[in-house]
Amino acid sequence: MSKLIPSAAKLLSGATVSKAAAPAVVASKTNYSTKSESTFEIKPYKLHKLDKGPATSATLTSEDALQLYEKLAVLRRIETASGNLYKEKIIRGFCHLYSGQEAVAVGMRAALRDVDSVITAYRCHGWTHLMGVSVLGVLSELTGRRTGCSRGKGGSMHLYGRNFYGGNGIVGAQVPLGAGLAFAHKYRGDGGVAFALYGDGAANQGQLFEAYNMAKLWDLPCVFVCENNGYGMGTSVDRSSASTEYFSRGDYVPGIWVDGMDVIATREATRYAIDYCSSGKGPLVMEMETYRYSGHSMSDPGTSYRTRDEVQEVRQTRDPITSFKEKIIASELVTPDQLKEIDTKVRKEVDEATKQAKAEAEVGPEELAGDIYYNNLENVIRGIHPAAPLQHVEVVPRN
Amino acid sequence: MSSHFTFFPDEHKPIEGDTTKMNMMQAINNAMDITLKTDSSAVLFGEDVAFGGVFRCALGLQEKYGNDRVFNTPLCEQGIAGFGIGLATAGATAIAEIQFADYIFPAFDQLVNEAAKCRYRSGGQFDCGGLTVRAPCGAVGHGGLYHSQSPEAFFSHAPGLKVVVPRGPISAKGLLLSCLKERDPCVFLEPKILYRAAAEEVPTASYEIPLGKAQVLKEGDAATLIGWGTQVHVLLEVAQTAQETLGISCEVIDLMSILPWDEETVCNSVKKTGRCLVAHEAPLTSGFGAELAATVQSECFLHLEAPVARVTGWDAPFPHVFEPFYLPDKMRCLSALEKLIHY
Ligand SMILES: Cc1ncc(C[n+]2csc(CCOP(=O)(O)OP(=O)(O)O)c2C)c(N)n1
Ligand SMILES: [Mg+2]
């Protein structure tokens, strides 16, 4: 198996290199793709109060295809690693995996510009990585180590990064924050769009409707993204929601339904949304229909409220990675070998980060009293301690 | 998982008769079962309650009483509380489960502004006394910021509510049955680490443990140690160790009811011992220990040999990686007790 990165591999198109040190072997021409572009049909969008939706077909270059595939693969691998770390009791507390939903984040991220912002709920490991945090930064946050993107102090639900306003633990609470982020974009005139993600369960929280109203009232560049994965914990959508047409639940806010298992669809829809919102038309609701393979969190086996067959069926027929893989291979944009190379590289990267995330130290106990306030007027954190009080420490430099 | 306390099962039986070994989850289930059976107006609802709720306290109740009496709600705490208040105002016994006490804050307005004030503001014409809101609270070893909080003090500031915290299976069943019968809205906070911590021989019949009354679990003369929920077990162990290592005998009180709390039992004890230590997991400032300390100093002033000691969580968010440093564990309590004794 070649260890070349795909772009370098492309330069050598037509030949492959076997394991380092081993002598090169001549391989068939099909090892690397020959087609540079291909166009794909997208499952029709459903529209709410919109005349025209996103493009129903999209063109990918082979480089696009490889990049999207790699991101999908990294996200899946991060979650596999997280699940294992949890089982080893190295990740403690609550841990929610994103496996099955990767196409939502990866497609959206591919359309986002540097100026856009994102906020989501607790299923945030993959998003954090896509927004620029290293795999190590993600995994060591989960293991509570100092190299974590929140210094290990947030844990699985509280990852942050540039333009990424976090994983949030309180269901629904992040959505009005998204409206606030959108107002800031508008106020600053930076042209950015804020994306606020939430689940089908969260869709029933009252504060969402408060946020929709503010966003429409003030025409904010805000996209409310409902990741409909079929369940809020153990409750299926039709047992929790009077209307499961989440894309229409903003009423006066226009909406789009998107096949959230298709990374091309999520990318196109996001492009459309950016265009719509940044041209001053106000907010949108975007429902991404998707599926979560694991239980709600690690303490839920995920089999008491749905059948194993249901999960199996989605894996076999709609898996965001497998289906994308089949598409790009069939269209000859990429070859199976190229994808295998990516798989190997991704596995190595995540495995190394996993090892490191176990080996890192935690921050010192003094950080129990770190960054509670910007300016702690007393310097000492109140509480009872037999030896000494805790000093408030400013871990992040103040300016 | 190693926890920060040792469970001390209740020795005292509240009533005579048959008993069954139950953990706290089963005891709570049993109390709701009894209520659903004997009170035809009783309904139970909350997120995922249909299949038992995340801690399985409602296990099997939907099969037994039907989905018009035991049902799932959407994920909307403010709505759940408001719905429960309306239902109770119309005369039902409404049992609302909030999945974690950390998620009760979206319902805070409904509970504090609607439930608590309903009777008063209608001049006694209306009330929502049939409402009991149950929520799992407290540290569980690895819950982090949003699966660990103890919000009892917030609710203690809302006259009109009753706030109750059990310490184990026997007290949970009796106190919950009292809350369900009580004609004022109750917030029943269940220390989640106790659900499966240990079992007790719980009376099979229905029984009530009065609200507003504390229990003296161990008599002593050197100091009064006061806690509620999980902390009671920490304090019982502290008392045991103090007996062994310091040769002193401490009185241990489980407050059980936070609002209204049992001033008489507490003050009588402190007048006897002359020393008082209060411990709770919630942060120090405006924790419920502050209320106890203030009352004890005004009621027992001339009996006190030392200032009232409080051992509590820090004035910091509940931490992800530092839970052992955060909790008012045995060592911290013991050390405060020594200071109290040698003041
Ligand atoms: C206010 C609040 N209530 C309850 C919870 C507990 N809880 C966490 S996730 C969840 C289900 C959310 O489902 P959904 O919005 O569909 O998101 P998904 O987990 O499917 O990604 C619940 C009930 C919480 N974190 N916050
Ligand atoms: Mg969901």
PDB file of N, CA and C and ligand atoms in Angstrom, chain A residues 96-98 101 121-123 157 168-173 198-203 205 207 227-235 237 292 296, chain B residues 47-48 54 75-77 98-100 102-106 146-147, ligand 1:
ATOM      1  N   HIS A  96     -21.055  11.751  23.180  1.00  0.00           N
ATOM      2  CA  HIS A  96     -22.055  11.530  22.135  1.00  0.00           C
ATOM      3  C   HIS A  96     -21.356  11.449  20.787  1.00  0.00           C
ATOM      4  N   LEU A  97     -21.583  10.359  20.081  1.00  0.00           N
ATOM      5  CA  LEU A  97     -20.871  10.142  18.821  1.00  0.00           C
ATOM      6  C   LEU A  97     -21.688  10.616  17.616  1.00  0.00           C
ATOM      7  N   TYR A  98     -20.962  10.979  16.568  1.00  0.00           N
ATOM      8  CA  TYR A  98     -21.553  11.598  15.378  1.00  0.00           C
ATOM      9  C   TYR A  98     -21.624  10.610  14.210  1.00  0.00           C
ATOM     10  N   GLN A 101     -23.653  10.731  10.765  1.00  0.00           N
ATOM     11  CA  GLN A 101     -24.079  12.084  10.427  1.00  0.00           C
ATOM     12  C   GLN A 101     -22.972  12.898   9.734  1.00  0.00           C
ATOM     13  N   ALA A 121     -24.609  21.666  19.074  1.00  0.00           N
ATOM     14  CA  ALA A 121     -24.892  21.074  20.387  1.00  0.00           C
ATOM     15  C   ALA A 121     -23.697  20.219  20.810  1.00  0.00           C
ATOM     16  N   TYR A 122     -23.964  19.175  21.553  1.00  0.00           N
ATOM     17  CA  TYR A 122     -22.896  18.372  22.156  1.00  0.00           C
ATOM     18  C   TYR A 122     -22.292  17.348  21.205  1.00  0.00           C
ATOM     19  N   ARG A 123     -22.942  17.091  20.070  1.00  0.00           N
ATOM     20  CA  ARG A 123     -22.394  16.092  19.137  1.00  0.00           C
ATOM     21  C   ARG A 123     -21.373  16.818  18.253  1.00  0.00           C
ATOM     22  N   MET A 157     -18.570  17.693  25.481  1.00  0.00           N
ATOM     23  CA  MET A 157     -19.639  18.559  24.956  1.00  0.00           C
ATOM     24  C   MET A 157     -19.192  20.001  24.733  1.00  0.00           C
ATOM     25  N   ASN A 168     -22.405  22.628  22.879  1.00  0.00           N
ATOM     26  CA  ASN A 168     -23.220  23.150  23.970  1.00  0.00           C
ATOM     27  C   ASN A 168     -24.039  22.026  24.587  1.00  0.00           C
ATOM     28  N   GLY A 169     -24.122  22.026  25.900  1.00  0.00           N
ATOM     29  CA  GLY A 169     -24.718  20.898  26.605  1.00  0.00           C
ATOM     30  C   GLY A 169     -26.211  21.020  26.847  1.00  0.00           C
ATOM     31  N   ILE A 170     -26.702  22.224  26.874  1.00  0.00           N
ATOM     32  CA  ILE A 170     -28.120  22.427  27.174  1.00  0.00           C
ATOM     33  C   ILE A 170     -28.884  22.411  25.859  1.00  0.00           C
ATOM     34  N   VAL A 171     -29.755  21.437  25.711  1.00  0.00           N
ATOM     35  CA  VAL A 171     -30.417  21.234  24.425  1.00  0.00           C
ATOM     36  C   VAL A 171     -31.231  22.459  24.009  1.00  0.00           C
ATOM     37  N   GLY A 172     -30.892  23.002  22.865  1.00  0.00           N
ATOM     38  CA  GLY A 172     -31.627  24.142  22.313  1.00  0.00           C
ATOM     39  C   GLY A 172     -30.985  25.477  22.648  1.00  0.00           C
ATOM     40  N   ALA A 173     -30.192  25.523  23.693  1.00  0.00           N
ATOM     41  CA  ALA A 173     -29.678  26.808  24.181  1.00  0.00           C
ATOM     42  C   ALA A 173     -28.772  27.498  23.169  1.00  0.00           C
ATOM     43  N   TYR A 198     -28.922  22.142  15.502  1.00  0.00           N
ATOM     44  CA  TYR A 198     -29.650  21.547  16.623  1.00  0.00           C
ATOM     45  C   TYR A 198     -30.310  20.267  16.134  1.00  0.00           C
ATOM     46  N   GLY A 199     -30.793  19.470  17.059  1.00  0.00           N
ATOM     47  CA  GLY A 199     -31.382  18.186  16.688  1.00  0.00           C
ATOM     48  C   GLY A 199     -32.893  18.239  16.537  1.00  0.00           C
ATOM     49  N   ASP A 200     -33.458  17.121  16.115  1.00  0.00           N
ATOM     50  CA  ASP A 200     -34.917  17.020  15.992  1.00  0.00           C
ATOM     51  C   ASP A 200     -35.586  17.107  17.361  1.00  0.00           C
ATOM     52  N   GLY A 201     -34.888  16.654  18.389  1.00  0.00           N
ATOM     53  CA  GLY A 201     -35.437  16.773  19.741  1.00  0.00           C
ATOM     54  C   GLY A 201     -35.416  18.226  20.179  1.00  0.00           C
ATOM     55  N   ALA A 202     -34.298  18.867  19.963  1.00  0.00           N
ATOM     56  CA  ALA A 202     -34.142  20.272  20.331  1.00  0.00           C
ATOM     57  C   ALA A 202     -35.143  21.154  19.606  1.00  0.00           C
ATOM     58  N   ALA A 203     -35.588  20.689  18.443  1.00  0.00           N
ATOM     59  CA  ALA A 203     -36.506  21.486  17.630  1.00  0.00           C
ATOM     60  C   ALA A 203     -37.792  21.828  18.376  1.00  0.00           C
ATOM     61  N   GLN A 205     -37.872  22.831  21.595  1.00  0.00           N
ATOM     62  CA  GLN A 205     -37.623  23.780  22.684  1.00  0.00           C
ATOM     63  C   GLN A 205     -38.174  25.143  22.298  1.00  0.00           C
ATOM     64  N   GLN A 207     -37.250  28.091  22.972  1.00  0.00           N
ATOM     65  CA  GLN A 207     -36.346  29.193  22.600  1.00  0.00           C
ATOM     66  C   GLN A 207     -35.988  29.190  21.116  1.00  0.00           C
ATOM     67  N   GLU A 227     -30.511  19.008  12.416  1.00  0.00           N
ATOM     68  CA  GLU A 227     -29.982  17.688  12.053  1.00  0.00           C
ATOM     69  C   GLU A 227     -30.981  16.658  12.547  1.00  0.00           C
ATOM     70  N   ASN A 228     -31.830  16.246  11.633  1.00  0.00           N
ATOM     71  CA  ASN A 228     -32.857  15.276  11.996  1.00  0.00           C
ATOM     72  C   ASN A 228     -32.287  13.869  11.855  1.00  0.00           C
ATOM     73  N   ASN A 229     -31.886  13.302  12.989  1.00  0.00           N
ATOM     74  CA  ASN A 229     -31.328  11.943  12.939  1.00  0.00           C
ATOM     75  C   ASN A 229     -32.342  10.911  13.409  1.00  0.00           C
ATOM     76  N   GLY A 230     -33.588  11.335  13.447  1.00  0.00           N
ATOM     77  CA  GLY A 230     -34.658  10.376  13.722  1.00  0.00           C
ATOM     78  C   GLY A 230     -35.053  10.244  15.179  1.00  0.00           C
ATOM     79  N   TYR A 231     -34.140  10.596  16.067  1.00  0.00           N
ATOM     80  CA  TYR A 231     -34.400  10.378  17.488  1.00  0.00           C
ATOM     81  C   TYR A 231     -33.807  11.497  18.344  1.00  0.00           C
ATOM     82  N   GLY A 232     -34.512  11.838  19.403  1.00  0.00           N
ATOM     83  CA  GLY A 232     -33.945  12.625  20.491  1.00  0.00           C
ATOM     84  C   GLY A 232     -33.859  11.649  21.640  1.00  0.00           C
ATOM     85  N   MET A 233     -32.686  11.254  21.996  1.00  0.00           N
ATOM     86  CA  MET A 233     -32.477  10.130  22.917  1.00  0.00           C
ATOM     87  C   MET A 233     -33.308   8.939  22.444  1.00  0.00           C
ATOM     88  N   GLY A 234     -34.258   8.479  23.264  1.00  0.00           N
ATOM     89  CA  GLY A 234     -35.021   7.293  22.875  1.00  0.00           C
ATOM     90  C   GLY A 234     -36.351   7.608  22.214  1.00  0.00           C
ATOM     91  N   THR A 235     -36.598   8.875  21.913  1.00  0.00           N
ATOM     92  CA  THR A 235     -37.900   9.245  21.370  1.00  0.00           C
ATOM     93  C   THR A 235     -37.788   9.543  19.882  1.00  0.00           C
ATOM     94  N   VAL A 237     -38.883  10.818  16.120  1.00  0.00           N
ATOM     95  CA  VAL A 237     -39.433  12.124  15.736  1.00  0.00           C
ATOM     96  C   VAL A 237     -40.952  12.151  15.760  1.00  0.00           C
ATOM     97  N   ARG A 292     -28.194   8.531  13.258  1.00  0.00           N
ATOM     98  CA  ARG A 292     -27.062   8.247  14.147  1.00  0.00           C
ATOM     99  C   ARG A 292     -26.994   6.755  14.410  1.00  0.00           C
ATOM    100  N   HIS A 296     -27.629   7.199  21.873  1.00  0.00           N
ATOM    101  CA  HIS A 296     -27.594   8.647  22.091  1.00  0.00           C
ATOM    102  C   HIS A 296     -26.264   9.088  22.688  1.00  0.00           C
TER     103      HIS A 296
ATOM    104  N   GLU B  47     -39.309  13.452  29.618  1.00  0.00           N
ATOM    105  CA  GLU B  47     -38.548  13.002  28.458  1.00  0.00           C
ATOM    106  C   GLU B  47     -38.194  11.515  28.604  1.00  0.00           C
ATOM    107  N   ASP B  48     -38.632  10.722  27.656  1.00  0.00           N
ATOM    108  CA  ASP B  48     -38.340   9.283  27.624  1.00  0.00           C
ATOM    109  C   ASP B  48     -38.885   8.491  28.804  1.00  0.00           C
ATOM    110  N   VAL B  54     -34.235   8.078  31.696  1.00  0.00           N
ATOM    111  CA  VAL B  54     -32.840   7.668  31.571  1.00  0.00           C
ATOM    112  C   VAL B  54     -32.339   6.885  32.784  1.00  0.00           C
ATOM    113  N   LEU B  75     -38.995  17.365  24.121  1.00  0.00           N
ATOM    114  CA  LEU B  75     -37.846  17.882  24.852  1.00  0.00           C
ATOM    115  C   LEU B  75     -38.052  19.379  25.073  1.00  0.00           C
ATOM    116  N   CYS B  76     -38.716  19.739  26.144  1.00  0.00           N
ATOM    117  CA  CYS B  76     -39.082  21.157  26.330  1.00  0.00           C
ATOM    118  C   CYS B  76     -39.418  21.402  27.795  1.00  0.00           C
ATOM    119  N   GLU B  77     -38.387  21.627  28.599  1.00  0.00           N
ATOM    120  CA  GLU B  77     -38.588  21.691  30.041  1.00  0.00           C
ATOM    121  C   GLU B  77     -39.547  22.796  30.478  1.00  0.00           C
ATOM    122  N   ILE B  98     -37.966  15.837  35.200  1.00  0.00           N
ATOM    123  CA  ILE B  98     -36.980  16.599  34.431  1.00  0.00           C
ATOM    124  C   ILE B  98     -35.746  15.706  34.398  1.00  0.00           C
ATOM    125  N   GLN B  99     -35.207  15.492  33.206  1.00  0.00           N
ATOM    126  CA  GLN B  99     -34.219  14.427  33.037  1.00  0.00           C
ATOM    127  C   GLN B  99     -32.991  14.550  33.939  1.00  0.00           C
ATOM    128  N   PHE B 100     -32.503  15.751  34.090  1.00  0.00           N
ATOM    129  CA  PHE B 100     -31.404  16.032  35.017  1.00  0.00           C
ATOM    130  C   PHE B 100     -31.718  17.380  35.671  1.00  0.00           C
ATOM    131  N   ASP B 102     -29.812  19.625  36.179  1.00  0.00           N
ATOM    132  CA  ASP B 102     -29.092  20.639  35.401  1.00  0.00           C
ATOM    133  C   ASP B 102     -29.986  21.227  34.307  1.00  0.00           C
ATOM    134  N   TYR B 103     -31.016  20.474  33.906  1.00  0.00           N
ATOM    135  CA  TYR B 103     -31.903  20.929  32.821  1.00  0.00           C
ATOM    136  C   TYR B 103     -33.208  21.482  33.331  1.00  0.00           C
ATOM    137  N   ILE B 104     -33.231  21.808  34.610  1.00  0.00           N
ATOM    138  CA  ILE B 104     -34.461  22.335  35.191  1.00  0.00           C
ATOM    139  C   ILE B 104     -34.530  23.855  34.978  1.00  0.00           C
ATOM    140  N   PHE B 105     -33.387  24.415  34.584  1.00  0.00           N
ATOM    141  CA  PHE B 105     -33.383  25.878  34.494  1.00  0.00           C
ATOM    142  C   PHE B 105     -34.275  26.444  33.394  1.00  0.00           C
ATOM    143  N   PRO B 106     -34.445  25.790  32.249  1.00  0.00           N
ATOM    144  CA  PRO B 106     -35.457  26.301  31.321  1.00  0.00           C
ATOM    145  C   PRO B 106     -36.852  26.319  31.960  1.00  0.00           C
ATOM    146  N   TYR B 146     -22.615  19.685  33.324  1.00  0.00           N
ATOM    147  CA  TYR B 146     -24.076  19.701  33.169  1.00  0.00           C
ATOM    148  C   TYR B 146     -24.767  18.398  33.536  1.00  0.00           C
ATOM    149  N   HIS B 147     -24.102  17.558  34.298  1.00  0.00           N
ATOM    150  CA  HIS B 147     -24.796  16.373  34.800  1.00  0.00           C
ATOM    151  C   HIS B 147     -24.485  16.193  36.280  1.00  0.00           C
TER     152      HIS B 147
HETATM  153  C1  LIG C   1     -32.382  21.412  28.365  1.00  0.00           C
HETATM  154  C2  LIG C   1     -31.930  20.002  28.246  1.00  0.00           C
HETATM  155  N1  LIG C   1     -32.822  19.010  28.447  1.00  0.00           N
HETATM  156  C3  LIG C   1     -32.447  17.725  28.361  1.00  0.00           C
HETATM  157  C4  LIG C   1     -31.155  17.407  28.080  1.00  0.00           C
HETATM  158  C5  LIG C   1     -30.733  15.949  28.002  1.00  0.00           C
HETATM  159  N2  LIG C   1     -30.565  15.576  26.600  1.00  0.00           N
HETATM  160  C6  LIG C   1     -29.362  15.663  26.043  1.00  0.00           C
HETATM  161  S1  LIG C   1     -29.422  15.331  24.433  1.00  0.00           S
HETATM  162  C7  LIG C   1     -31.051  15.012  24.443  1.00  0.00           C
HETATM  163  C8  LIG C   1     -31.743  14.599  23.181  1.00  0.00           C
HETATM  164  C9  LIG C   1     -31.587  15.594  22.097  1.00  0.00           C
HETATM  165  O1  LIG C   1     -32.007  15.088  20.887  1.00  0.00           O
HETATM  166  P1  LIG C   1     -31.758  15.847  19.525  1.00  0.00           P
HETATM  167  O2  LIG C   1     -31.996  17.296  19.693  1.00  0.00           O
HETATM  168  O3  LIG C   1     -32.542  15.156  18.497  1.00  0.00           O
HETATM  169  O4  LIG C   1     -30.205  15.689  19.246  1.00  0.00           O
HETATM  170  P2  LIG C   1     -29.373  14.369  18.957  1.00  0.00           P
HETATM  171  O5  LIG C   1     -28.945  13.836  20.288  1.00  0.00           O
HETATM  172  O6  LIG C   1     -30.227  13.435  18.206  1.00  0.00           O
HETATM  173  O7  LIG C   1     -28.181  14.822  18.192  1.00  0.00           O
HETATM  174  C10 LIG C   1     -31.544  15.186  25.729  1.00  0.00           C
HETATM  175  C11 LIG C   1     -32.938  14.968  26.113  1.00  0.00           C
HETATM  176  C12 LIG C   1     -30.245  18.476  27.892  1.00  0.00           C
HETATM  177  N3  LIG C   1     -28.949  18.257  27.611  1.00  0.00           N
HETATM  178  N4  LIG C   1     -30.656  19.747  27.963  1.00  0.00           N
END
